[in-house]
PDB file of C-alpha atoms in Angstrom:
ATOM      1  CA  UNK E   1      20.878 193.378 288.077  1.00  0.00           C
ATOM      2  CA  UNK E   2      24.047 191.457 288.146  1.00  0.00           C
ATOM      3  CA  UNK E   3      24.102 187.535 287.757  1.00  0.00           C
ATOM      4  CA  UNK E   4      27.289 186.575 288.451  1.00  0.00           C
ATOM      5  CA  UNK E   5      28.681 186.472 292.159  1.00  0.00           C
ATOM      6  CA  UNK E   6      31.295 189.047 291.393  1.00  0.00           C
ATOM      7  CA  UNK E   7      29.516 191.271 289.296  1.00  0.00           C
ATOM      8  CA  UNK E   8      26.994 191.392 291.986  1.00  0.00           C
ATOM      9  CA  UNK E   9      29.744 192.414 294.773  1.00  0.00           C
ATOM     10  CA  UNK E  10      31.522 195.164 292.630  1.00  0.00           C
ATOM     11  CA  UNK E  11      28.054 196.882 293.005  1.00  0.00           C
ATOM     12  CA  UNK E  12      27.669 197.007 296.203  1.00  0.00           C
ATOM     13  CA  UNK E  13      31.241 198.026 296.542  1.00  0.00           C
ATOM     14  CA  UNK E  14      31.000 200.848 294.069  1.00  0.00           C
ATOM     15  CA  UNK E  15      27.706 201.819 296.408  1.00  0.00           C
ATOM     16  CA  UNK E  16      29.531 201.789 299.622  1.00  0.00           C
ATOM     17  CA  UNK E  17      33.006 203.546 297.631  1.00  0.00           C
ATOM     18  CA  UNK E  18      30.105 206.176 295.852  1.00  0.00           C
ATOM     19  CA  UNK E  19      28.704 206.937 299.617  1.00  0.00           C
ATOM     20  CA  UNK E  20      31.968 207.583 301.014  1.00  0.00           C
ATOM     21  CA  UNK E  21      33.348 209.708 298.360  1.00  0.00           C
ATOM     22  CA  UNK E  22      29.924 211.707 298.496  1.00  0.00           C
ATOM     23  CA  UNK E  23      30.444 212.372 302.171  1.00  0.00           C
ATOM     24  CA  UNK E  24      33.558 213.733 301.591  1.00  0.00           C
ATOM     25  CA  UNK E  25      32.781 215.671 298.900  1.00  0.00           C
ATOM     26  CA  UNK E  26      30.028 217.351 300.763  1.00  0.00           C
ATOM     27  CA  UNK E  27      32.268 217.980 303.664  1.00  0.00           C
ATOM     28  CA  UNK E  28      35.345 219.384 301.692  1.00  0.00           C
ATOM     29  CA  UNK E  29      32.629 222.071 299.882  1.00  0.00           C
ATOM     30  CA  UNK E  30      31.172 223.122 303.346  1.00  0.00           C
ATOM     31  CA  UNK E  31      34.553 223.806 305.007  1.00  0.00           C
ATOM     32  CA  UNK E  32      34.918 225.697 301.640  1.00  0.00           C
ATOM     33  CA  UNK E  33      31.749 227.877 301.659  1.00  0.00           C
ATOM     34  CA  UNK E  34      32.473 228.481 305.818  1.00  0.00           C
ATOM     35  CA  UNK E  35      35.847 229.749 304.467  1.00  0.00           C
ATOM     36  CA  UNK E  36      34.294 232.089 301.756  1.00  0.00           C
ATOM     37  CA  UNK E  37      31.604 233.388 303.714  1.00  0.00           C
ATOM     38  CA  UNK E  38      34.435 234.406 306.966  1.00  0.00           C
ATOM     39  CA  UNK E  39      36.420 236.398 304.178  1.00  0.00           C
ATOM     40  CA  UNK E  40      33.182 237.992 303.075  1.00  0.00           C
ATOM     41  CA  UNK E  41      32.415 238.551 306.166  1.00  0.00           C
ATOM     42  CA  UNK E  42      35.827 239.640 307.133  1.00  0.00           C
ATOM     43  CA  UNK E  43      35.172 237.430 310.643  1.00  0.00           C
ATOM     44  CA  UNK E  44      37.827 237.123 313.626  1.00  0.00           C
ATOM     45  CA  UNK E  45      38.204 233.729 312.586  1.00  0.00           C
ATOM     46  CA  UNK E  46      38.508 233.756 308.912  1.00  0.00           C
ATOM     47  CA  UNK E  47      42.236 232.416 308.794  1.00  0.00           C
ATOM     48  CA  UNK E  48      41.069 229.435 311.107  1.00  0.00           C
ATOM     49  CA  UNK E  49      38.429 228.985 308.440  1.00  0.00           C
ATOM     50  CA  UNK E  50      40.921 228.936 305.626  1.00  0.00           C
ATOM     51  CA  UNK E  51      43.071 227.161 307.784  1.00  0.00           C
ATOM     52  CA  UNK E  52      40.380 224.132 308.029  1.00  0.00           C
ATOM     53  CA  UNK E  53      39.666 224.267 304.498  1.00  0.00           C
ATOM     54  CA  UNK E  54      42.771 224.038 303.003  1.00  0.00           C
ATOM     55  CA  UNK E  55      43.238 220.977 305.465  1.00  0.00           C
ATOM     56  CA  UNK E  56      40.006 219.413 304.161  1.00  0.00           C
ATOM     57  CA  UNK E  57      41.549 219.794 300.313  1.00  0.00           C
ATOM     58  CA  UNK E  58      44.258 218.426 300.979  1.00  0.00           C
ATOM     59  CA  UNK E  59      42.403 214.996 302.851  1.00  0.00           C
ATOM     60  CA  UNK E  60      40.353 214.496 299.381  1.00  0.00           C
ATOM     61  CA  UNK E  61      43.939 214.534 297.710  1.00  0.00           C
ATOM     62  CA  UNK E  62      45.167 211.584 299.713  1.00  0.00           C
ATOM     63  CA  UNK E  63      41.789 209.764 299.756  1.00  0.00           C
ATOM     64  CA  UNK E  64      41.560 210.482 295.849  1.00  0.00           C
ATOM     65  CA  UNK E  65      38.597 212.794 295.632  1.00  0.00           C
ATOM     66  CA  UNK E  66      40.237 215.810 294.310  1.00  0.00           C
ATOM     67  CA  UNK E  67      43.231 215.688 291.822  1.00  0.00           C
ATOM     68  CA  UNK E  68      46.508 217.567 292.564  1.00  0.00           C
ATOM     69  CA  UNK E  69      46.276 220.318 291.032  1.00  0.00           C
ATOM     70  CA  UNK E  70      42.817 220.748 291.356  1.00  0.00           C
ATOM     71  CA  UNK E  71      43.403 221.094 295.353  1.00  0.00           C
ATOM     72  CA  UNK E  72      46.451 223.542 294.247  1.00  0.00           C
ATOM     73  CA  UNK E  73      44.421 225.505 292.327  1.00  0.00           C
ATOM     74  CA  UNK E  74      41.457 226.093 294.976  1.00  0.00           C
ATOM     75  CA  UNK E  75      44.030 226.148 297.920  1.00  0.00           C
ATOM     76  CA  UNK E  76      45.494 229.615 295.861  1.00  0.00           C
ATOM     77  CA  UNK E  77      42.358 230.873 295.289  1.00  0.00           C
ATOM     78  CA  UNK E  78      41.545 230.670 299.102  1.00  0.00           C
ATOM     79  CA  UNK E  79      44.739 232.191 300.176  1.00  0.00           C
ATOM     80  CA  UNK E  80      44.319 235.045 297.929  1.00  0.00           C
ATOM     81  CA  UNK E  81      41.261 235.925 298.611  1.00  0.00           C
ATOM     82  CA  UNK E  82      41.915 236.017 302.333  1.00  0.00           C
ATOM     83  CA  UNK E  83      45.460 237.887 301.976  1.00  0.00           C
ATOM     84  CA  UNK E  84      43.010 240.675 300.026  1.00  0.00           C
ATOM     85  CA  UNK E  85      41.157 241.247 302.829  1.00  0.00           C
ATOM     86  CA  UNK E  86      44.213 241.294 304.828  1.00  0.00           C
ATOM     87  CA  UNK E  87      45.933 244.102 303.002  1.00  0.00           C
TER      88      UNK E  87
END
């Protein structure tokens, strides 16, 4: 453990910063999986699904979960797989 006063508040700050980033995480790759298993699934609602998920990405690239092109990069793959199911 920490000793000095600051040293001692940057961890629970990296806690409380870890937690948060965690639940986003968690929530970003569940609006994913929804997404993936509609297009398997070829559901009513799988462009709502897509819809939400793409939204999610592009949350943890203004709260600085996901890089850029990361986000780019599964935002594609998303809308690729769904406009294969759509052709």
């Amino acid at each position: 453990m920490p000793n000095i006063k600051s040293a001692k508040k940057r961890v629970l700050i990296t806690e409380a910063n870890y937690m948060r980033n965690k639940s986003y995480n968690s929530a970003l790759k569940t609006a994913i999986k929804k997404a993936d298993a509609a297009i398997e699934a070829n559901a009513d609602d799988k462009a709502e699904c897509v819809k939400v998920a793409v939204r999610k990405i592009d949350q943890a690239v203004t709260k600085g979960i996901l890089h850029k092109n990361t986000a780019a990069r599964k935002k594609s793959a998303l809308v690729v797989r769904l406009n294969k199911t759509n052709a």
